[in-house]
mmCIF file of C-alpha atoms in Angstrom:
data_model
loop_
_atom_site.group_PDB
_atom_site.id
_atom_site.type_symbol
_atom_site.label_atom_id
_atom_site.label_comp_id
_atom_site.label_asym_id
_atom_site.label_seq_id
_atom_site.Cartn_x
_atom_site.Cartn_y
_atom_site.Cartn_z
ATOM 1 C CA GLY F 232 3.252 -19.089 -17.275
ATOM 2 C CA GLU F 233 1.541 -20.465 -13.578
ATOM 3 C CA ASN F 234 0.069 -18.589 -10.430
ATOM 4 C CA VAL F 235 0.020 -19.513 -6.898
ATOM 5 C CA GLU F 236 -2.232 -18.299 -4.478
ATOM 6 C CA GLN F 237 -1.608 -19.014 -0.079
ATOM 7 C CA HIS F 238 -3.533 -18.464 2.141
ATOM 8 C CA PRO F 239 -3.559 -17.344 5.399
ATOM 9 C CA SER F 240 -0.994 -14.817 4.589
ATOM 10 C CA THR F 241 0.094 -15.188 8.700
ATOM 11 C CA LEU F 242 -1.582 -18.072 10.982
ATOM 12 C CA SER F 243 -0.522 -17.583 14.652
ATOM 13 C CA VAL F 244 -1.980 -20.951 16.789
ATOM 14 C CA GLN F 245 -1.048 -22.648 20.138
ATOM 15 C CA GLU F 246 2.089 -25.121 20.695
ATOM 16 C CA GLY F 247 0.107 -28.601 20.617
ATOM 17 C CA ASP F 248 -2.772 -27.231 18.115
ATOM 18 C CA SER F 249 -2.636 -27.749 13.938
ATOM 19 C CA ALA F 250 -1.821 -26.000 11.591
ATOM 20 C CA VAL F 251 -3.260 -26.137 7.550
ATOM 21 C CA ILE F 252 -2.048 -23.988 5.092
ATOM 22 C CA LYS F 253 -3.915 -23.828 1.523
ATOM 23 C CA CYS F 254 -2.967 -22.930 -1.982
ATOM 24 C CA THR F 255 -4.203 -22.947 -5.181
ATOM 25 C CA TYR F 256 -2.983 -23.110 -8.386
ATOM 26 C CA SER F 257 -3.504 -22.209 -11.797
ATOM 27 C CA ASP F 258 -1.978 -24.542 -14.890
ATOM 28 C CA SER F 259 -3.484 -27.968 -14.600
ATOM 29 C CA ALA F 260 0.043 -29.355 -16.413
ATOM 30 C CA SER F 261 1.434 -28.515 -13.002
ATOM 31 C CA ASN F 262 2.603 -31.876 -11.861
ATOM 32 C CA TYR F 263 4.815 -31.620 -8.752
ATOM 33 C CA PHE F 264 3.882 -28.815 -5.159
ATOM 34 C CA PRO F 265 7.079 -29.354 -2.956
ATOM 35 C CA TRP F 266 6.256 -27.133 0.862
ATOM 36 C CA TYR F 267 10.041 -25.067 1.389
ATOM 37 C CA LYS F 268 10.262 -23.853 5.477
ATOM 38 C CA GLN F 269 11.989 -20.826 5.973
ATOM 39 C CA GLU F 270 13.556 -20.339 9.527
ATOM 40 C CA LEU F 271 14.773 -16.533 10.168
ATOM 41 C CA GLY F 272 18.005 -15.555 8.065
ATOM 42 C CA LYS F 273 18.542 -18.612 6.021
ATOM 43 C CA GLY F 274 17.222 -19.642 2.712
ATOM 44 C CA PRO F 275 14.019 -21.698 2.038
ATOM 45 C CA GLN F 276 14.470 -25.991 3.064
ATOM 46 C CA LEU F 277 12.517 -28.377 1.313
ATOM 47 C CA ILE F 278 10.152 -30.132 3.799
ATOM 48 C CA ILE F 279 7.523 -31.970 1.957
ATOM 49 C CA ASP F 280 6.682 -32.196 -1.796
ATOM 50 C CA ILE F 281 3.636 -34.375 -3.315
ATOM 51 C CA ARG F 282 3.230 -35.700 -7.427
ATOM 52 C CA SER F 283 -0.009 -35.425 -9.416
ATOM 53 C CA ASN F 284 -0.590 -39.078 -8.787
ATOM 54 C CA VAL F 285 -0.796 -38.662 -5.288
ATOM 55 C CA GLY F 286 -3.601 -37.239 -3.572
ATOM 56 C CA GLU F 287 -1.885 -37.690 -0.124
ATOM 57 C CA LYS F 288 1.649 -38.114 1.924
ATOM 58 C CA LYS F 289 2.490 -37.892 5.320
ATOM 59 C CA ASP F 290 6.135 -37.469 7.087
ATOM 60 C CA GLN F 291 6.076 -38.016 10.707
ATOM 61 C CA ARG F 292 3.888 -34.225 11.952
ATOM 62 C CA ILE F 293 3.582 -33.016 8.600
ATOM 63 C CA ALA F 294 1.591 -34.152 5.675
ATOM 64 C CA VAL F 295 0.489 -32.303 2.520
ATOM 65 C CA THR F 296 -2.933 -32.854 0.220
ATOM 66 C CA LEU F 297 -3.733 -32.329 -3.576
ATOM 67 C CA ASN F 298 -7.299 -31.897 -5.077
ATOM 68 C CA LYS F 299 -5.872 -31.971 -9.070
ATOM 69 C CA THR F 300 -9.606 -31.190 -10.359
ATOM 70 C CA ALA F 301 -9.852 -27.902 -8.235
ATOM 71 C CA LYS F 302 -6.197 -27.153 -8.669
ATOM 72 C CA HIS F 303 -5.336 -26.940 -4.650
ATOM 73 C CA PHE F 304 -2.882 -28.609 -2.061
ATOM 74 C CA SER F 305 -3.080 -27.943 0.917
ATOM 75 C CA LEU F 306 0.002 -28.285 4.053
ATOM 76 C CA HIS F 307 -1.165 -29.712 7.731
ATOM 77 C CA ILE F 308 0.840 -29.482 10.898
ATOM 78 C CA THR F 309 0.132 -31.593 13.511
ATOM 79 C CA GLU F 310 0.852 -31.117 17.467
ATOM 80 C CA THR F 311 2.962 -27.752 16.508
ATOM 81 C CA GLN F 312 5.599 -26.780 18.470
ATOM 82 C CA PRO F 313 7.574 -23.738 19.256
ATOM 83 C CA GLU F 314 10.217 -24.627 16.459
ATOM 84 C CA ASP F 315 7.597 -24.864 13.727
ATOM 85 C CA SER F 316 7.926 -21.421 13.908
ATOM 86 C CA ALA F 317 9.062 -19.998 10.773
ATOM 87 C CA VAL F 318 7.521 -18.677 6.688
ATOM 88 C CA TYR F 319 6.958 -21.294 4.376
ATOM 89 C CA PHE F 320 5.994 -21.585 1.130
ATOM 90 C CA CYS F 321 3.447 -23.310 -1.164
ATOM 91 C CA ALA F 322 4.675 -23.912 -4.851
ATOM 92 C CA ALA F 323 4.037 -25.808 -8.192
ATOM 93 C CA SER F 324 6.072 -26.602 -11.275
ATOM 94 C CA TRP F 325 5.815 -24.439 -14.303
ATOM 95 C CA GLY F 326 6.707 -26.296 -17.573
ATOM 96 C CA TYR F 327 10.116 -28.740 -16.740
ATOM 97 C CA SER F 328 12.892 -26.411 -15.499
ATOM 98 C CA THR F 329 10.886 -24.240 -12.919
ATOM 99 C CA LEU F 330 9.036 -23.920 -9.457
ATOM 100 C CA THR F 331 6.591 -20.616 -9.027
ATOM 101 C CA PHE F 332 6.424 -19.915 -5.416
ATOM 102 C CA GLY F 333 3.392 -18.778 -3.770
ATOM 103 C CA LYS F 334 3.580 -15.660 -1.458
ATOM 104 C CA GLY F 335 4.494 -17.325 1.914
ATOM 105 C CA THR F 336 2.536 -17.665 5.108
ATOM 106 C CA MET F 337 4.391 -16.895 8.237
ATOM 107 C CA LEU F 338 3.920 -19.196 10.945
ATOM 108 C CA LEU F 339 4.059 -18.169 14.934
ATOM 109 C CA VAL F 340 3.530 -20.864 17.542
ATOM 110 C CA SER F 341 3.122 -19.580 20.960
ATOM 111 C CA PRO F 342 4.492 -21.963 24.170
ATOM 112 C CA ASN Z 296 30.400 -31.065 1.156
ATOM 113 C CA ALA Z 297 28.946 -27.842 2.159
ATOM 114 C CA GLY Z 298 26.170 -27.308 0.023
ATOM 115 C CA VAL Z 299 25.682 -23.878 -1.718
ATOM 116 C CA THR Z 300 26.908 -21.022 -0.631
ATOM 117 C CA GLN Z 301 26.838 -17.204 -1.581
ATOM 118 C CA THR Z 302 29.454 -14.067 -1.558
ATOM 119 C CA PRO Z 303 29.018 -12.063 -0.581
ATOM 120 C CA LYS Z 304 26.518 -11.949 2.443
ATOM 121 C CA PHE Z 305 25.555 -8.318 2.529
ATOM 122 C CA ARG Z 306 26.288 -5.246 0.266
ATOM 123 C CA VAL Z 307 25.138 -1.614 0.312
ATOM 124 C CA LEU Z 308 25.271 -0.406 -3.451
ATOM 125 C CA LYS Z 309 24.649 3.734 -4.616
ATOM 126 C CA THR Z 310 22.875 3.747 -6.946
ATOM 127 C CA GLY Z 311 24.354 3.551 -10.325
ATOM 128 C CA GLN Z 312 26.813 1.230 -9.272
ATOM 129 C CA SER Z 313 27.590 -2.287 -10.922
ATOM 130 C CA MET Z 314 28.285 -5.905 -8.982
ATOM 131 C CA THR Z 315 28.359 -9.222 -8.964
ATOM 132 C CA LEU Z 316 27.301 -11.674 -7.015
ATOM 133 C CA LEU Z 317 28.113 -15.233 -6.770
ATOM 134 C CA CYS Z 318 26.560 -18.815 -6.225
ATOM 135 C CA ALA Z 319 28.811 -22.052 -5.350
ATOM 136 C CA GLN Z 320 27.571 -25.483 -5.010
ATOM 137 C CA ASP Z 321 29.405 -28.432 -4.943
ATOM 138 C CA MET Z 322 26.728 -31.250 -6.032
ATOM 139 C CA ASN Z 323 27.362 -31.988 -8.998
ATOM 140 C CA HIS Z 324 23.925 -30.389 -9.767
ATOM 141 C CA GLU Z 325 23.108 -29.519 -13.310
ATOM 142 C CA TYR Z 326 20.293 -25.873 -12.933
ATOM 143 C CA MET Z 327 20.954 -23.122 -10.818
ATOM 144 C CA TYR Z 328 18.449 -20.303 -10.276
ATOM 145 C CA TRP Z 329 18.644 -16.597 -8.982
ATOM 146 C CA TYR Z 330 15.924 -15.968 -7.068
ATOM 147 C CA ARG Z 331 15.049 -12.319 -5.352
ATOM 148 C CA GLN Z 332 13.144 -12.336 -2.020
ATOM 149 C CA ASP Z 333 10.955 -8.619 -1.130
ATOM 150 C CA PRO Z 334 8.361 -8.676 1.945
ATOM 151 C CA GLY Z 335 5.529 -9.957 0.778
ATOM 152 C CA MET Z 336 6.273 -11.341 -2.600
ATOM 153 C CA GLY Z 337 7.514 -14.647 -2.304
ATOM 154 C CA LEU Z 338 10.159 -16.054 -4.279
ATOM 155 C CA ARG Z 339 10.255 -15.013 -7.970
ATOM 156 C CA LEU Z 340 13.082 -15.746 -10.251
ATOM 157 C CA ILE Z 341 15.115 -13.650 -11.758
ATOM 158 C CA HIS Z 342 17.446 -16.061 -14.289
ATOM 159 C CA TYR Z 343 18.148 -19.815 -14.233
ATOM 160 C CA SER Z 344 21.147 -22.043 -16.036
ATOM 161 C CA VAL Z 345 20.014 -25.930 -17.246
ATOM 162 C CA GLY Z 346 23.487 -26.962 -17.973
ATOM 163 C CA GLU Z 347 26.762 -24.754 -17.875
ATOM 164 C CA GLY Z 348 26.896 -22.708 -20.255
ATOM 165 C CA THR Z 349 22.911 -21.685 -20.783
ATOM 166 C CA THR Z 350 21.290 -19.755 -19.253
ATOM 167 C CA ALA Z 351 17.261 -18.393 -18.777
ATOM 168 C CA LYS Z 352 15.104 -15.898 -17.973
ATOM 169 C CA GLY Z 353 12.785 -16.457 -15.438
ATOM 170 C CA GLU Z 354 9.206 -13.988 -14.028
ATOM 171 C CA VAL Z 355 11.934 -11.298 -12.974
ATOM 172 C CA PRO Z 356 15.022 -10.475 -15.047
ATOM 173 C CA ASP Z 357 14.952 -6.874 -16.237
ATOM 174 C CA GLY Z 358 18.383 -5.259 -14.867
ATOM 175 C CA TYR Z 359 19.965 -8.957 -14.304
ATOM 176 C CA ASN Z 360 22.291 -10.519 -17.019
ATOM 177 C CA VAL Z 361 24.085 -13.877 -15.688
ATOM 178 C CA SER Z 362 26.379 -16.317 -16.419
ATOM 179 C CA ARG Z 363 27.248 -19.893 -16.202
ATOM 180 C CA LEU Z 364 30.516 -20.848 -17.677
ATOM 181 C CA LYS Z 365 31.724 -23.280 -15.004
ATOM 182 C CA LYS Z 366 29.066 -25.894 -13.763
ATOM 183 C CA GLN Z 367 29.361 -25.239 -9.685
ATOM 184 C CA ASN Z 368 29.516 -22.082 -10.439
ATOM 185 C CA PHE Z 369 26.385 -19.008 -11.449
ATOM 186 C CA LEU Z 370 27.235 -15.282 -11.095
ATOM 187 C CA LEU Z 371 24.321 -12.467 -11.112
ATOM 188 C CA GLY Z 372 25.492 -9.629 -12.685
ATOM 189 C CA LEU Z 373 23.461 -5.749 -11.775
ATOM 190 C CA GLU Z 374 24.989 -3.377 -13.967
ATOM 191 C CA SER Z 375 23.450 -0.256 -12.860
ATOM 192 C CA ALA Z 376 21.598 -1.032 -9.926
ATOM 193 C CA ALA Z 377 18.754 0.708 -8.787
ATOM 194 C CA PRO Z 378 16.769 1.066 -5.223
ATOM 195 C CA SER Z 379 14.570 -1.033 -6.236
ATOM 196 C CA GLN Z 380 16.850 -3.755 -6.641
ATOM 197 C CA THR Z 381 17.207 -4.051 -2.631
ATOM 198 C CA SER Z 382 16.006 -7.556 -2.218
ATOM 199 C CA VAL Z 383 17.495 -10.518 -0.819
ATOM 200 C CA TYR Z 384 18.516 -12.911 -3.397
ATOM 201 C CA PHE Z 385 19.054 -16.307 -3.096
ATOM 202 C CA CYS Z 386 20.832 -18.775 -5.289
ATOM 203 C CA ALA Z 387 19.541 -22.683 -5.666
ATOM 204 C CA SER Z 388 20.468 -25.733 -7.116
ATOM 205 C CA SER Z 389 18.778 -29.242 -8.270
ATOM 206 C CA TRP Z 390 20.356 -31.968 -10.001
ATOM 207 C CA SER Z 391 17.104 -31.697 -12.503
ATOM 208 C CA GLY Z 392 14.605 -29.739 -13.257
ATOM 209 C CA ALA Z 393 11.365 -28.579 -11.138
ATOM 210 C CA SER Z 394 10.502 -31.962 -9.899
ATOM 211 C CA TYR Z 395 13.739 -32.060 -7.510
ATOM 212 C CA GLU Z 396 14.031 -30.862 -4.406
ATOM 213 C CA GLN Z 397 16.011 -27.112 -4.895
ATOM 214 C CA TYR Z 398 19.232 -26.890 -2.247
ATOM 215 C CA PHE Z 399 19.331 -22.759 -1.242
ATOM 216 C CA GLY Z 400 21.661 -20.839 -0.674
ATOM 217 C CA PRO Z 401 22.006 -19.262 2.582
ATOM 218 C CA GLY Z 402 21.313 -15.623 0.992
ATOM 219 C CA THR Z 403 23.226 -12.168 0.017
ATOM 220 C CA ARG Z 404 20.855 -9.193 1.690
ATOM 221 C CA LEU Z 405 21.930 -5.933 -0.973
ATOM 222 C CA THR Z 406 20.706 -2.610 -0.408
ATOM 223 C CA VAL Z 407 20.917 0.068 -3.192
ATOM 224 C CA THR Z 408 20.678 3.856 -2.222
#
């Protein structure tokens, strides 16, 4: 099956700094790569995704890049704010029906 | 729309007891999923369903059973609970397969003593 590795497991930044979270995947057939944000006590929520025919996608302060050759993708958050503090999960599609998630990154943004 | 709801929110079981977790969605989604979340382990897929009347095993299916008798509901059962099943359980639904957004419920925190 698919294996997704996510780094780092924790990330502390100062408000206004940028944050980068990286993921690698094993199955070259994977073609969809979403990122989910989980706030304390809530279920994960999709924040951005990218498909294999695109190298980069941006939505305001967040962006995702994909390198299919190297089988890795990254989440970039610019101008971080305290409300960005949460756990972030990357995922990769496996087959048609399911996602495989990384183990998560706890992002802490200090004022 | 309520989205995805889960019942109950919290539960404590003794080893060997059984229980059923209920997931309901009002978005007419075809696909539904059950995950467990443990510290440092991310989200691991237990079982999923691609439509009413269908179920399939995920990454960690042992000790769990599921049923999807109605399109809007997906039930997760524990026949004989074990301490290793202490976890937070999340249900999710999506319009179609893996390449579509999954909408998650608020979770059920289960403790097995």
